[in-house]
């Protein structure tokens, strides 16, 4: 028997593998709640599933060959914490760094809240400093 926690962890993994890496935006209809909130979308921008579409579309346009790999998950009640990595080639402005065409690797931690097996809240804390250093050649 699959528990809600196991289901939520599986949905979180699908988000990174199928949506971010593979670009399957149609899957968002199945895994994001109607009023889901993505904190990575700038304040005042589109909310709900459309906000997730905006975020993922921007990411895939600015990171060529983007690959997101879930390294670890920890879950309790309605939340899943995901430690994941991202890799790709910069093709647009990222964290204020102009396009360098450089390959980069980053680590991130996300918290995801679920209701009835769907994502209701998504927040991510990327290693901005490490990524910016790789994109600009700055030492940290």
Tab-separated table of C-alpha atoms in Angstrom:
chain	number	residue	atom	x	y	z
A	1	UNK	CA	0.000	0.000	0.000
A	2	UNK	CA	1.343	3.424	-0.966
A	3	UNK	CA	1.185	6.086	1.699
A	4	UNK	CA	0.496	9.766	1.044
A	5	UNK	CA	4.126	10.516	1.929
A	6	UNK	CA	5.422	8.003	-0.636
A	7	UNK	CA	3.030	9.415	-3.247
A	8	UNK	CA	4.180	12.975	-2.541
A	9	UNK	CA	7.845	11.982	-2.847
A	10	UNK	CA	7.122	10.270	-6.167
A	11	UNK	CA	5.305	13.363	-7.472
A	12	UNK	CA	8.237	15.556	-6.401
A	13	UNK	CA	10.671	13.339	-8.319
A	14	UNK	CA	8.425	13.467	-11.400
A	15	UNK	CA	8.446	17.273	-11.218
A	16	UNK	CA	12.238	17.369	-11.532
A	17	UNK	CA	12.646	14.509	-13.999
A	18	UNK	CA	9.645	14.867	-16.274
A	19	UNK	CA	8.879	18.582	-16.052
A	20	UNK	CA	12.239	20.319	-15.572
A	21	UNK	CA	14.581	17.909	-17.385
A	22	UNK	CA	12.229	16.537	-20.041
A	23	UNK	CA	10.058	19.652	-20.476
A	24	UNK	CA	6.708	17.864	-20.076
A	25	UNK	CA	4.618	20.913	-19.144
A	26	UNK	CA	1.365	18.981	-19.698
A	27	UNK	CA	2.181	16.964	-16.558
A	28	UNK	CA	1.678	20.137	-14.512
A	29	UNK	CA	-2.085	19.737	-15.008
A	30	UNK	CA	-1.878	16.482	-13.054
A	31	UNK	CA	0.584	17.399	-10.299
A	32	UNK	CA	-0.064	21.088	-9.505
A	33	UNK	CA	-3.145	22.194	-7.558
A	34	UNK	CA	-5.332	24.794	-9.296
A	35	UNK	CA	-4.128	27.439	-6.827
A	36	UNK	CA	-0.556	26.110	-6.549
A	37	UNK	CA	2.059	28.735	-5.728
A	38	UNK	CA	5.638	28.813	-7.050
A	39	UNK	CA	7.742	31.224	-4.991
A	40	UNK	CA	10.342	31.360	-7.773
A	41	UNK	CA	7.899	33.361	-9.899
A	42	UNK	CA	8.468	37.076	-9.198
A	43	UNK	CA	5.797	38.760	-7.056
A	44	UNK	CA	2.870	40.051	-9.068
A	45	UNK	CA	3.369	37.588	-11.885
A	46	UNK	CA	1.073	34.770	-12.906
A	47	UNK	CA	-0.114	32.452	-10.143
A	48	UNK	CA	-1.342	28.862	-10.178
A	49	UNK	CA	-0.224	26.381	-12.809
A	50	UNK	CA	0.527	29.233	-15.190
A	51	UNK	CA	3.186	30.466	-12.753
A	52	UNK	CA	4.868	27.064	-12.844
A	53	UNK	CA	4.705	27.088	-16.651
A	54	UNK	CA	6.330	30.541	-16.664
A	55	UNK	CA	9.114	29.393	-14.322
A	56	UNK	CA	9.908	26.163	-16.181
A	57	UNK	CA	9.678	27.804	-19.617
A	58	UNK	CA	12.120	30.513	-18.497
A	59	UNK	CA	14.496	27.934	-17.002
A	60	UNK	CA	14.531	25.711	-20.083
A	61	UNK	CA	15.036	28.731	-22.387
A	62	UNK	CA	17.985	30.032	-20.357
A	63	UNK	CA	19.698	26.731	-19.543
A	64	UNK	CA	20.482	24.607	-22.577
A	65	UNK	CA	20.349	20.881	-21.899
A	66	UNK	CA	19.039	21.471	-18.387
A	67	UNK	CA	19.241	18.382	-16.218
A	68	UNK	CA	17.719	18.240	-12.746
A	69	UNK	CA	18.644	15.267	-10.577
A	70	UNK	CA	17.015	14.521	-7.240
A	71	UNK	CA	19.718	13.445	-4.818
A	72	UNK	CA	17.640	13.070	-1.663
A	73	UNK	CA	14.140	13.586	-0.306
A	74	UNK	CA	12.844	13.892	3.236
A	75	UNK	CA	9.119	13.926	3.872
A	76	UNK	CA	6.790	14.478	6.774
A	77	UNK	CA	3.050	15.055	6.808
A	78	UNK	CA	2.207	17.185	3.739
A	79	UNK	CA	5.750	18.398	2.977
A	80	UNK	CA	8.655	17.053	0.967
A	81	UNK	CA	12.130	18.570	1.133
A	82	UNK	CA	14.197	17.860	-1.964
A	83	UNK	CA	17.969	18.164	-2.323
A	84	UNK	CA	18.676	18.337	-6.032
A	85	UNK	CA	21.246	19.380	-8.593
A	86	UNK	CA	20.939	21.271	-11.836
A	87	UNK	CA	23.343	21.292	-14.738
A	88	UNK	CA	23.370	22.884	-18.161
A	89	UNK	CA	24.784	25.625	-20.359
A	90	UNK	CA	23.851	29.246	-19.717
A	91	UNK	CA	21.911	30.784	-22.638
A	92	UNK	CA	20.424	33.862	-20.970
A	93	UNK	CA	20.625	36.079	-17.902
A	94	UNK	CA	20.670	33.980	-14.721
A	95	UNK	CA	20.734	35.624	-11.267
A	96	UNK	CA	21.809	38.846	-12.981
A	97	UNK	CA	24.796	37.237	-14.723
A	98	UNK	CA	24.807	37.922	-18.478
A	99	UNK	CA	24.913	34.997	-20.883
A	100	UNK	CA	28.381	33.457	-20.792
A	101	UNK	CA	27.692	30.248	-22.683
A	102	UNK	CA	29.385	28.392	-19.813
A	103	UNK	CA	28.376	25.019	-18.455
A	104	UNK	CA	27.451	25.180	-14.784
A	105	UNK	CA	26.400	22.930	-11.941
A	106	UNK	CA	24.311	23.962	-8.960
A	107	UNK	CA	22.845	22.475	-5.828
A	108	UNK	CA	19.437	23.453	-4.479
A	109	UNK	CA	17.055	22.644	-1.675
A	110	UNK	CA	13.319	22.886	-2.252
A	111	UNK	CA	10.352	22.579	0.041
A	112	UNK	CA	7.144	21.368	-1.506
A	113	UNK	CA	3.745	21.256	0.192
A	114	UNK	CA	1.081	18.849	-1.041
A	115	UNK	CA	-2.652	18.405	-0.761
A	116	UNK	CA	-4.335	15.302	-2.166
A	117	UNK	CA	-1.168	14.334	-4.065
A	118	UNK	CA	-0.817	17.711	-5.796
A	119	UNK	CA	1.698	20.489	-5.236
A	120	UNK	CA	0.186	23.515	-3.495
A	121	UNK	CA	3.397	25.398	-2.600
A	122	UNK	CA	6.899	25.277	-4.050
A	123	UNK	CA	9.926	27.163	-2.724
A	124	UNK	CA	13.528	26.725	-3.835
A	125	UNK	CA	16.816	27.897	-2.353
A	126	UNK	CA	19.550	27.536	-4.993
A	127	UNK	CA	23.274	28.032	-4.430
A	128	UNK	CA	23.166	31.401	-6.185
A	129	UNK	CA	26.700	32.409	-5.200
A	130	UNK	CA	28.214	29.181	-6.507
A	131	UNK	CA	26.280	29.411	-9.764
A	132	UNK	CA	27.116	33.092	-10.310
A	133	UNK	CA	30.804	32.366	-9.670
A	134	UNK	CA	30.775	29.679	-12.361
A	135	UNK	CA	28.940	31.886	-14.849
A	136	UNK	CA	31.112	34.959	-14.338
A	137	UNK	CA	34.452	33.382	-13.467
A	138	UNK	CA	34.487	35.248	-10.137
A	139	UNK	CA	36.217	33.615	-7.195
A	140	UNK	CA	34.232	33.061	-4.020
